[in-house]
Coordinates of C-alpha atoms in Angstrom, one line a residue:
Chain A
M698 CA 0.0 0.0 0.0
S699 CA 1.2 3.5 -0.8
S700 CA 1.6 6.2 1.7
F701 CA -1.4 7.8 0.1
A702 CA -3.6 4.9 1.0
D703 CA -2.5 5.1 4.6
A704 CA -3.0 8.8 4.6
H705 CA -6.6 8.6 3.4
A706 CA -7.9 5.4 5.0
L707 CA -10.7 6.2 7.4
A708 CA -10.4 4.7 10.9
P709 CA -13.4 2.7 12.0
G710 CA -15.9 4.6 14.1
P711 CA -17.6 8.0 14.0
V712 CA -16.4 10.4 11.3
D713 CA -15.8 14.1 11.8
L714 CA -15.2 15.7 8.4
T715 CA -14.5 19.1 10.1
A716 CA -11.3 17.5 11.4
I717 CA -10.0 16.8 7.9
D718 CA -8.6 19.8 6.2
P719 CA -9.8 19.9 2.6
A720 CA -6.7 21.9 1.6
A721 CA -4.2 19.4 3.1
T722 CA -1.9 17.4 1.0
P723 CA -1.1 14.4 3.2
A724 CA 1.7 12.1 2.1
Y725 CA 2.9 14.6 -0.4
D726 CA 5.2 17.6 0.0
G727 CA 5.5 18.7 -3.6
K728 CA 3.8 21.6 -5.3
K729 CA 1.2 21.8 -8.1
G730 CA 3.7 21.4 -11.0
D731 CA 5.4 18.5 -9.3
A732 CA 2.1 16.8 -8.6
E733 CA 1.0 17.1 -12.2
A734 CA 4.3 15.7 -13.4
A735 CA 4.1 12.9 -10.8
L736 CA 0.6 12.0 -12.0
E737 CA 1.8 11.8 -15.6
E738 CA 4.6 9.5 -14.4
L739 CA 2.0 7.1 -13.0
G740 CA 0.6 6.7 -16.5
P741 CA 2.7 4.0 -18.0
E742 CA 2.4 1.7 -15.0
L743 CA -1.4 2.3 -14.7
A744 CA -1.7 1.6 -18.4
D745 CA 0.3 -1.6 -18.1
L746 CA -1.7 -2.8 -15.1
Q747 CA -5.0 -2.0 -16.8
E748 CA -3.9 -4.1 -19.7
R749 CA -2.9 -6.9 -17.4
L750 CA -6.4 -6.8 -15.8
Y751 CA -8.0 -6.9 -19.2
A752 CA -5.8 -9.8 -20.3
N753 CA -6.8 -11.6 -17.1
K754 CA -10.6 -11.1 -17.6
D755 CA -11.1 -14.9 -17.2
S756 CA -9.9 -14.5 -13.6
G757 CA -13.1 -12.7 -12.8
R758 CA -11.2 -9.7 -11.4
S759 CA -12.2 -6.1 -11.8
V760 CA -11.8 -2.7 -10.1
L761 CA -14.6 -0.3 -9.1
L762 CA -13.7 3.3 -8.4
V763 CA -16.5 5.1 -6.7
L764 CA -16.3 8.9 -6.8
Q765 CA -18.6 10.9 -4.4
G766 CA -18.5 14.5 -3.5
M767 CA -20.4 17.7 -3.4
D768 CA -20.9 19.7 -6.7
T769 CA -17.6 21.1 -8.1
S770 CA -15.6 18.6 -6.0
G771 CA -14.0 17.4 -9.1
K772 CA -15.4 14.0 -10.1
G773 CA -15.1 15.0 -13.8
G774 CA -11.6 16.2 -13.3
V775 CA -10.5 12.9 -11.8
L776 CA -12.1 11.1 -14.8
E777 CA -10.3 13.3 -17.3
H778 CA -6.8 13.5 -15.6
T779 CA -6.5 10.3 -13.6
V780 CA -8.7 7.7 -15.2
G781 CA -7.8 9.2 -18.6
L782 CA -4.3 7.8 -18.1
V783 CA -5.5 4.3 -19.2
S784 CA -7.0 3.2 -22.4
P785 CA -10.8 4.0 -22.7
A786 CA -11.2 0.5 -23.9
G787 CA -10.4 -0.7 -20.4
V788 CA -12.8 1.6 -18.5
K789 CA -16.5 1.7 -18.1
V790 CA -17.7 5.0 -16.7
T791 CA -21.2 5.5 -15.4
S792 CA -22.5 8.9 -14.4
F793 CA -25.5 8.6 -12.2
K794 CA -28.2 11.2 -12.5
A795 CA -31.6 11.4 -10.7
P796 CA -33.2 8.0 -11.2
T797 CA -35.6 7.5 -14.1
D798 CA -39.1 6.3 -13.6
E799 CA -38.0 2.8 -14.5
E800 CA -35.1 2.9 -12.0
R801 CA -37.4 4.2 -9.3
A802 CA -39.7 1.3 -9.8
H803 CA -36.9 -1.0 -8.6
D804 CA -34.7 -1.2 -5.5
F805 CA -32.1 1.5 -5.4
L806 CA -29.3 -1.0 -6.1
W807 CA -30.9 -2.3 -9.3
R808 CA -29.4 0.4 -11.6
I809 CA -26.1 0.1 -9.8
E810 CA -25.9 -3.7 -10.4
K811 CA -26.6 -3.1 -14.1
A812 CA -23.8 -0.5 -14.3
L813 CA -21.1 -2.8 -12.9
A814 CA -18.2 -3.3 -15.2
P815 CA -17.5 -6.8 -16.4
A816 CA -14.4 -8.7 -15.3
G817 CA -11.2 -7.3 -16.8
L818 CA -12.4 -3.7 -16.7
I819 CA -12.1 -0.7 -14.4
G820 CA -15.5 0.5 -13.6
V821 CA -15.9 4.1 -12.5
F822 CA -19.0 5.5 -10.8
D823 CA -19.4 9.3 -11.1
R824 CA -21.8 9.5 -8.2
S825 CA -23.2 6.2 -7.1
H826 CA -25.6 4.3 -4.8
Y827 CA -24.4 6.6 -2.1
E828 CA -26.7 9.3 -3.5
D829 CA -29.5 7.2 -2.1
V830 CA -28.3 7.8 1.5
L831 CA -27.0 11.4 0.9
I832 CA -29.4 13.5 -1.1
G833 CA -31.9 10.7 -0.2
R834 CA -31.4 11.5 3.5
V835 CA -31.0 15.3 3.2
R836 CA -34.0 15.7 1.0
E837 CA -36.0 13.0 2.7
L838 CA -36.6 11.3 -0.6
A839 CA -37.4 8.1 1.2
P840 CA -38.8 7.3 4.7
S841 CA -36.2 7.2 7.4
E842 CA -36.6 3.4 7.9
E843 CA -35.8 2.9 4.2
I844 CA -32.7 5.1 4.5
E845 CA -31.7 3.0 7.5
R846 CA -32.2 -0.2 5.5
R847 CA -29.9 1.0 2.8
Y848 CA -26.7 1.2 4.8
G849 CA -26.8 -2.5 5.4
A850 CA -28.0 -3.3 1.9
I851 CA -25.0 -1.4 0.5
N852 CA -22.6 -3.3 2.8
E853 CA -24.0 -6.6 1.7
F854 CA -24.0 -5.6 -1.9
E855 CA -20.4 -4.4 -1.8
Q856 CA -19.3 -7.5 0.2
R857 CA -20.8 -9.7 -2.5
I858 CA -19.2 -8.0 -5.4
A859 CA -15.9 -7.9 -3.5
D860 CA -16.2 -11.6 -2.9
A861 CA -16.9 -12.2 -6.5
G862 CA -13.6 -10.5 -7.5
T863 CA -14.0 -6.7 -7.6
T864 CA -11.6 -4.5 -5.7
I865 CA -13.6 -1.5 -4.5
V866 CA -12.0 1.9 -4.1
K867 CA -14.4 4.5 -2.6
C868 CA -13.3 8.1 -2.6
M869 CA -15.0 11.0 -1.0
L870 CA -13.8 14.2 -2.7
H871 CA -13.7 16.5 0.3
I872 CA -13.9 20.3 -0.4
S873 CA -14.6 23.2 1.8
A874 CA -17.7 25.4 1.4
A875 CA -15.4 28.3 0.7
E876 CA -13.7 26.5 -2.2
Q877 CA -17.1 25.4 -3.6
K878 CA -18.2 29.1 -3.6
E879 CA -15.1 30.0 -5.5
R880 CA -15.7 27.3 -8.0
L881 CA -19.3 28.2 -8.5
L882 CA -18.4 31.9 -9.0
A883 CA -15.8 30.8 -11.5
R884 CA -18.4 28.9 -13.4
L885 CA -20.6 31.9 -13.5
D886 CA -17.8 34.0 -14.7
D887 CA -17.1 31.7 -17.6
P888 CA -19.7 31.3 -20.3
T889 CA -18.1 28.0 -21.4
K890 CA -19.0 26.7 -17.9
H891 CA -22.6 27.9 -17.7
W892 CA -23.9 24.5 -18.8
K893 CA -22.4 23.0 -15.7
Y894 CA -24.2 25.4 -13.4
N895 CA -27.7 24.9 -12.1
P896 CA -29.5 27.4 -9.8
G897 CA -30.4 24.3 -7.7
D898 CA -26.7 24.0 -6.8
I899 CA -27.1 26.9 -4.4
D900 CA -30.1 25.4 -2.8
E901 CA -28.1 22.2 -2.1
R902 CA -25.2 24.3 -0.9
A903 CA -27.5 25.9 1.7
R904 CA -27.8 22.4 3.1
W905 CA -24.1 22.1 3.5
A906 CA -24.2 21.0 7.1
A907 CA -26.9 18.5 6.5
Y908 CA -24.9 17.0 3.6
R909 CA -21.8 16.9 5.8
E910 CA -23.8 15.0 8.4
A911 CA -25.2 12.6 5.8
Y912 CA -21.7 12.0 4.5
E913 CA -20.3 11.4 8.0
I914 CA -23.1 8.8 8.7
A915 CA -22.6 7.1 5.4
L916 CA -18.8 7.0 5.7
E917 CA -19.1 5.5 9.2
R918 CA -21.7 2.9 8.4
T919 CA -20.2 1.7 5.1
N920 CA -16.5 1.9 5.8
T921 CA -16.0 -1.9 5.6
E922 CA -13.0 -4.1 5.2
A923 CA -14.4 -5.2 1.8
A924 CA -15.0 -1.7 0.6
P925 CA -13.1 0.9 2.7
W926 CA -13.6 4.7 2.3
H927 CA -10.9 7.2 1.5
V928 CA -11.4 10.9 2.2
I929 CA -9.5 12.8 -0.3
P930 CA -8.7 16.5 0.5
S931 CA -9.8 18.1 -2.8
D932 CA -9.5 21.8 -2.5
H933 CA -6.3 21.3 -4.5
K934 CA -7.2 19.7 -7.8
W935 CA -3.7 18.5 -8.5
Y936 CA -3.5 16.8 -5.1
R937 CA -6.9 15.1 -5.6
N938 CA -5.9 13.8 -9.0
L939 CA -2.6 12.5 -7.8
A940 CA -3.9 10.9 -4.6
I941 CA -6.6 9.0 -6.5
G942 CA -4.0 8.0 -9.1
H943 CA -2.1 6.4 -6.3
L944 CA -5.2 4.6 -4.9
L945 CA -6.0 3.3 -8.3
L946 CA -2.4 2.1 -8.7
D947 CA -2.5 0.4 -5.3
A948 CA -5.7 -1.4 -6.3
L949 CA -4.3 -2.6 -9.6
R950 CA -1.0 -3.6 -8.0
G951 CA -2.9 -5.4 -5.3
L952 CA -4.5 -7.7 -7.9
D953 CA -1.0 -9.1 -8.4
L954 CA -1.8 -10.2 -12.0
S955 CA 0.8 -11.7 -14.2
W956 CA 0.4 -12.0 -17.9
P957 CA -1.6 -15.1 -18.9
T958 CA 0.6 -17.9 -20.2
A959 CA 0.0 -19.2 -23.7
D960 CA -2.4 -22.1 -23.9
F961 CA -0.9 -23.0 -27.3
D962 CA 2.5 -24.1 -28.5
V963 CA 4.4 -20.9 -29.2
E964 CA 7.1 -22.4 -31.3
H965 CA 4.6 -24.4 -33.3
E966 CA 2.6 -21.2 -34.1
K967 CA 5.8 -19.5 -35.2
Q968 CA 6.5 -22.4 -37.5
R969 CA 3.0 -22.3 -38.9
L970 CA 3.4 -18.6 -39.8
R971 CA 6.8 -19.2 -41.4
D972 CA 5.6 -22.2 -43.4
E973 CA 2.4 -20.7 -44.6
V974 CA 1.3 -20.7 -48.2
P975 CA 2.0 -17.1 -49.3
V976 CA -0.9 -14.9 -48.3
Q977 CA -1.9 -11.8 -50.2
Chain B
M149 CA -13.0 18.9 -44.0
S150 CA -9.4 18.2 -43.4
S151 CA -7.1 17.0 -46.2
F152 CA -7.1 13.6 -44.3
A153 CA -10.8 13.3 -44.9
D154 CA -10.3 13.9 -48.6
A155 CA -7.5 11.5 -48.8
H156 CA -9.4 8.6 -47.3
A157 CA -12.9 9.1 -48.5
L158 CA -13.9 6.2 -50.7
A159 CA -15.3 7.0 -54.1
P160 CA -18.7 5.5 -55.0
G161 CA -18.5 2.3 -56.9
P162 CA -16.5 -0.9 -56.8
V163 CA -13.6 -1.0 -54.3
D164 CA -10.2 -2.4 -55.1
L165 CA -8.2 -2.7 -51.8
T166 CA -5.1 -3.9 -53.7
A167 CA -5.0 -0.4 -55.2
I168 CA -4.6 1.2 -51.8
D169 CA -1.1 1.0 -50.4
P170 CA -1.4 0.1 -46.7
A171 CA 2.0 1.7 -46.1
A172 CA 1.1 5.0 -47.7
T173 CA 0.7 8.2 -45.6
P174 CA -1.6 10.3 -47.7
A175 CA -2.0 14.0 -46.8
Y176 CA 0.9 13.8 -44.5
D177 CA 4.6 14.2 -45.3
G178 CA 6.0 14.0 -41.7
K179 CA 7.8 11.1 -40.0
K180 CA 6.9 8.9 -37.1
G181 CA 8.0 11.4 -34.4
D182 CA 6.3 14.3 -36.1
A183 CA 3.1 12.4 -36.4
E184 CA 3.1 11.4 -32.7
A185 CA 3.7 15.0 -31.7
A186 CA 1.0 16.2 -34.2
L187 CA -1.5 13.7 -32.6
E188 CA -0.8 15.0 -29.1
E189 CA -1.3 18.5 -30.5
L190 CA -4.9 17.6 -31.5
G191 CA -5.6 16.6 -27.9
P192 CA -6.7 20.0 -26.5
E193 CA -9.1 20.7 -29.4
L194 CA -10.5 17.2 -29.3
A195 CA -11.0 17.5 -25.6
D196 CA -12.7 20.9 -25.9
L197 CA -15.0 19.7 -28.7
Q198 CA -15.9 16.5 -26.8
E199 CA -16.9 18.6 -23.8
R200 CA -19.0 20.9 -26.1
L201 CA -20.7 17.8 -27.4
Y202 CA -21.4 16.6 -23.8
A203 CA -22.6 20.1 -22.8
N204 CA -25.0 20.0 -25.8
K205 CA -26.5 16.6 -25.0
D206 CA -30.0 18.0 -25.2
S207 CA -29.4 18.7 -28.9
G208 CA -29.5 15.0 -29.5
R209 CA -26.1 14.9 -31.3
S210 CA -23.5 12.2 -30.9
V211 CA -20.6 10.8 -32.8
L212 CA -20.1 7.1 -33.7
L213 CA -16.6 5.9 -34.6
V214 CA -16.6 2.5 -36.2
L215 CA -13.3 0.7 -36.3
Q216 CA -13.0 -2.4 -38.5
G217 CA -9.9 -4.2 -39.7
M218 CA -8.2 -7.6 -39.7
D219 CA -6.5 -8.9 -36.5
T220 CA -3.5 -6.7 -35.5
S221 CA -4.7 -3.8 -37.6
G222 CA -4.7 -1.6 -34.5
K223 CA -8.2 -1.0 -33.3
G224 CA -6.9 -1.2 -29.7
G225 CA -4.1 1.2 -30.5
V226 CA -6.5 3.8 -31.9
L227 CA -8.5 3.5 -28.8
E228 CA -5.5 4.0 -26.5
H229 CA -3.7 6.7 -28.5
T230 CA -6.4 8.6 -30.4
V231 CA -9.7 8.2 -28.5
G232 CA -7.7 8.4 -25.3
L233 CA -7.1 12.1 -25.9
V234 CA -10.6 12.9 -24.6
S235 CA -12.0 12.3 -21.2
P236 CA -13.3 8.7 -20.7
A237 CA -16.4 10.2 -19.2
G238 CA -17.3 11.4 -22.8
V239 CA -16.7 8.1 -24.5
K240 CA -18.6 4.8 -24.7
V241 CA -16.6 2.0 -26.1
T242 CA -18.1 -1.3 -27.1
S243 CA -15.9 -4.2 -28.2
F244 CA -17.9 -6.7 -30.1
K245 CA -17.0 -10.4 -29.7
A246 CA -18.7 -13.4 -31.2
P247 CA -22.4 -13.0 -30.4
T248 CA -23.9 -14.6 -27.3
D249 CA -26.8 -17.1 -27.5
E250 CA -29.2 -14.2 -26.5
E251 CA -27.7 -12.0 -29.2
R252 CA -28.0 -14.7 -31.8
A253 CA -31.7 -15.1 -31.0
H254 CA -32.2 -11.5 -32.3
D255 CA -31.6 -9.8 -35.6
F256 CA -27.9 -9.0 -36.0
L257 CA -28.5 -5.2 -35.4
W258 CA -30.2 -5.8 -32.0
R259 CA -27.0 -5.8 -30.0
I260 CA -25.7 -2.9 -32.1
E261 CA -28.7 -0.7 -31.3
K262 CA -28.2 -1.5 -27.6
A263 CA -24.6 -0.4 -27.7
L264 CA -25.2 3.0 -29.3
A265 CA -24.0 5.9 -27.2
P266 CA -26.5 8.3 -25.8
A267 CA -26.6 11.9 -27.1
G268 CA -23.7 13.9 -26.0
L269 CA -21.2 11.1 -26.1
I270 CA -18.7 9.7 -28.6
G271 CA -19.5 6.1 -29.2
V272 CA -16.7 3.8 -30.4
F273 CA -17.2 0.3 -31.9
D274 CA -14.2 -1.9 -31.8
R275 CA -15.5 -4.3 -34.5
S276 CA -19.2 -3.8 -35.3
H277 CA -22.2 -4.9 -37.3
Y278 CA -19.8 -5.2 -40.2
E279 CA -18.6 -8.5 -38.7
D280 CA -21.9 -9.9 -39.8
V281 CA -21.1 -9.3 -43.4
L282 CA -17.4 -10.0 -43.1
I283 CA -16.7 -13.1 -41.1
G284 CA -20.4 -13.8 -41.6
R285 CA -19.8 -14.0 -45.4
V286 CA -16.3 -15.6 -45.3
R287 CA -17.3 -18.3 -42.9
E288 CA -20.8 -18.7 -44.3
L289 CA -22.3 -18.2 -40.8
A290 CA -25.6 -17.2 -42.4
P291 CA -27.3 -18.2 -45.7
S292 CA -26.3 -16.0 -48.7
E293 CA -29.7 -14.4 -48.9
E294 CA -29.4 -13.3 -45.3
I295 CA -25.9 -11.8 -45.9
E296 CA -27.4 -10.0 -48.9
R297 CA -30.3 -8.6 -46.8
R298 CA -27.8 -7.2 -44.3
Y299 CA -26.2 -4.6 -46.5
G300 CA -29.5 -2.9 -47.0
A301 CA -30.4 -3.3 -43.4
I302 CA -27.2 -1.7 -42.4
N303 CA -27.7 1.2 -44.7
E304 CA -31.2 1.8 -43.4
F305 CA -30.0 1.5 -39.8
E306 CA -27.2 4.0 -40.3
Q307 CA -29.4 6.4 -42.2
R308 CA -31.8 6.4 -39.3
I309 CA -29.3 7.0 -36.6
A310 CA -27.6 9.7 -38.7
D311 CA -31.1 11.4 -39.2
A312 CA -31.6 11.2 -35.5
G313 CA -28.4 13.2 -34.9
T314 CA -25.4 10.8 -35.0
T315 CA -22.3 11.7 -37.1
I316 CA -20.9 8.3 -38.2
V317 CA -17.2 7.9 -39.0
K318 CA -16.4 4.5 -40.4
C319 CA -12.8 3.5 -40.6
M320 CA -11.4 0.4 -42.2
L321 CA -7.9 -0.1 -40.8
H322 CA -6.0 -1.4 -43.9
I323 CA -2.9 -3.5 -43.3
S324 CA -0.9 -5.7 -45.6
A325 CA -0.7 -9.4 -45.1
A326 CA 3.0 -9.0 -44.7
E327 CA 2.6 -6.5 -41.9
Q328 CA 0.1 -8.7 -40.2
K329 CA 2.6 -11.6 -40.3
E330 CA 5.2 -9.4 -38.7
R331 CA 2.8 -8.3 -36.0
L332 CA 1.7 -11.9 -35.2
L333 CA 5.3 -13.0 -35.0
A334 CA 6.0 -10.1 -32.7
R335 CA 3.1 -11.2 -30.5
L336 CA 4.5 -14.7 -30.4
D337 CA 8.0 -13.3 -29.5
D338 CA 6.6 -11.4 -26.5
P339 CA 5.1 -13.3 -23.6
T340 CA 3.2 -10.2 -22.5
K341 CA 1.3 -10.4 -25.8
H342 CA 0.5 -14.1 -25.8
W343 CA -2.9 -13.4 -24.4
K344 CA -3.7 -11.4 -27.6
Y345 CA -2.8 -14.4 -29.8
N346 CA -5.2 -17.1 -30.8
P347 CA -4.2 -20.0 -33.1
G348 CA -7.4 -19.4 -34.9
D349 CA -5.9 -16.1 -36.1
I350 CA -3.7 -18.0 -38.6
D351 CA -6.8 -19.8 -39.9
E352 CA -8.5 -16.5 -40.5
R353 CA -5.3 -15.2 -42.1
A354 CA -5.3 -18.1 -44.5
R355 CA -8.6 -16.6 -45.8
W356 CA -7.0 -13.2 -46.5
A357 CA -8.2 -13.0 -50.1
A358 CA -11.7 -14.0 -49.1
Y359 CA -11.7 -11.3 -46.3
R360 CA -10.4 -8.7 -48.7
E361 CA -13.3 -9.5 -51.1
A362 CA -15.8 -9.4 -48.3
Y363 CA -14.4 -6.0 -47.2
E364 CA -14.5 -4.7 -50.8
I365 CA -18.2 -5.8 -51.2
A366 CA -19.1 -4.3 -47.8
L367 CA -17.3 -1.1 -48.4
E368 CA -18.9 -0.7 -51.8
R369 CA -22.4 -1.5 -50.6
T370 CA -22.4 0.5 -47.4
N371 CA -20.5 3.6 -48.5
T372 CA -23.4 6.0 -48.2
E373 CA -23.6 9.7 -47.8
A374 CA -25.0 9.3 -44.3
A375 CA -22.2 7.0 -43.3
P376 CA -19.2 7.1 -45.6
W377 CA -16.3 4.8 -45.3
H378 CA -12.7 5.8 -44.9
V379 CA -9.9 3.4 -45.7
I380 CA -6.9 4.2 -43.5
P381 CA -3.5 2.8 -44.5
S382 CA -2.5 1.2 -41.3
D383 CA 0.9 -0.4 -41.7
H384 CA 2.3 2.7 -40.0
K385 CA 0.7 2.8 -36.6
W386 CA 1.6 6.5 -36.1
Y387 CA -0.1 7.4 -39.4
R388 CA -3.2 5.4 -38.6
N389 CA -3.6 7.1 -35.2
L390 CA -3.1 10.6 -36.6
A391 CA -5.4 10.1 -39.6
I392 CA -8.2 8.9 -37.4
G393 CA -7.5 11.7 -35.0
H394 CA -8.1 14.1 -37.8
L395 CA -11.3 12.3 -38.9
L396 CA -12.6 12.5 -35.3
L397 CA -11.7 16.1 -35.2
D398 CA -13.5 16.8 -38.5
A399 CA -16.6 15.0 -37.2
L400 CA -16.7 17.0 -34.0
R401 CA -16.0 20.3 -35.7
G402 CA -18.7 19.5 -38.2
L403 CA -21.3 19.5 -35.4
D404 CA -20.6 23.2 -35.1
L405 CA -21.6 23.3 -31.4
S406 CA -21.4 26.4 -29.4
W407 CA -21.5 26.4 -25.6
P408 CA -25.1 26.3 -24.3
T409 CA -26.2 29.7 -23.1
A410 CA -27.4 30.1 -19.5
D411 CA -31.1 29.5 -19.0
F412 CA -30.8 31.4 -15.7
D413 CA -29.8 35.0 -14.8
V414 CA -26.1 34.9 -14.3
E415 CA -25.8 38.1 -12.4
H416 CA -28.7 37.1 -10.1
E417 CA -26.9 33.8 -9.3
K418 CA -23.6 35.6 -8.5
Q419 CA -25.6 37.9 -6.2
R420 CA -27.2 34.9 -4.5
L421 CA -23.8 33.5 -3.8
R422 CA -22.4 36.7 -2.5
D423 CA -25.4 37.3 -0.3
E424 CA -25.7 33.8 1.1
V425 CA -26.0 33.1 4.8
P426 CA -22.5 31.8 5.7
V427 CA -22.2 28.2 4.9
Q428 CA -19.9 25.8 6.7

């Protein structure tokens, strides 16, 4: 495990997000430019390990990266800069929006199950089933007993897919309210970013403390051995991208996958090619 | 349209692949290193245009890049090096394998329809519905009347999705039999590539002329205005990646998408943020 994993692993028990500085850069003492270069340097190994995972798809292994965080916390940035270091052929990204009527007619995990990446791939959730205990709780979108039920249901679901071969990496992108304000104002100042802005964002922001509490409860109750949470200080985009790059690297290294050995006679195949009737 | 598009557009009428040099580099007079740098230079504009497409998802527009070619022609390389220039959040890649029992129980276009990217995304097909008139024809996997039917069905299908807002970019990755032999031997020489090799590859290779004929027929019969074919000389990987980068860029530029304008009062939103009750 990298020092990044140690730095962001959440201890069991109650979670106090106010005790975690969103502008901190734990396990890293470089600056922005260094971090961007360091992230690029992870690229070749990430790409190699992603290809090994793909090559070993018969092993049933996969990785699931769950990205959760308030608006502007940078889920899209992680996708572009960190996940973008591997071939898009090896990645399945799902961005979860408000559920459709069909999705609402099923248990909240139904659409999640459908979105899981097949073995050999890296699945990425941009938002996830955690919305159902975050906005679900804050906005009282379901009765409180139902919200209660979901924590256990999530743990059982994650345990099952972990047992079936998926390494789960859950990241909470932790930003400060002040940083979010800056980012929202920056979006409003830039006409090429207006499409990302929704007046409802400010309504959600007004519930910042309620969201923090909902995150703290969710983090505490679903921080399992099978699917541990990492809280990533995300006021610095470059730190966030690098830290998640290291967590992804740890997950892929942890699979400890070698290249599959040939199930054919290599020398015989070479001979077949050399001896072939000319092809054109 | 770029000079690359002109260079690779296929004229209407019969197609003779033997007349197209797989080692040519039309519309480009640089060398390998120049081409790799030129491809990287396309990155920022491709990423910007991909984001514009995503931002305009309500417009119903999307792009579909179809990659077809013999084994080792470099479909995976295009995904990694060219498609990899944009955020994986904006791309939906589907790699088509031999159809499953469920897929076989439907018309050949059923699984294709299901794999289409939603509006706002770039869909990429690594192999495609064309397999059903390529290996389908060469291996006689369906009666000849059924193969015949499929060309028209493909044209109607592609016309429909083009009419519905999808810009279709079809690329045939054209390699020589000699280059394929080199690449297969290189795979056999490298234990980290053995997983990509299948002894059946040589059996398919022995049908090179039949595949060429199947390609020529498919290219001729499905080279429509709505979904034109491009034959990309692909013996040089760097040329292939760059040429397809230009075609993708042309397709995205051709959408002529501006950033969506705000459907809210920007100044009012700024004021709301400035006036807010302190959030923490």
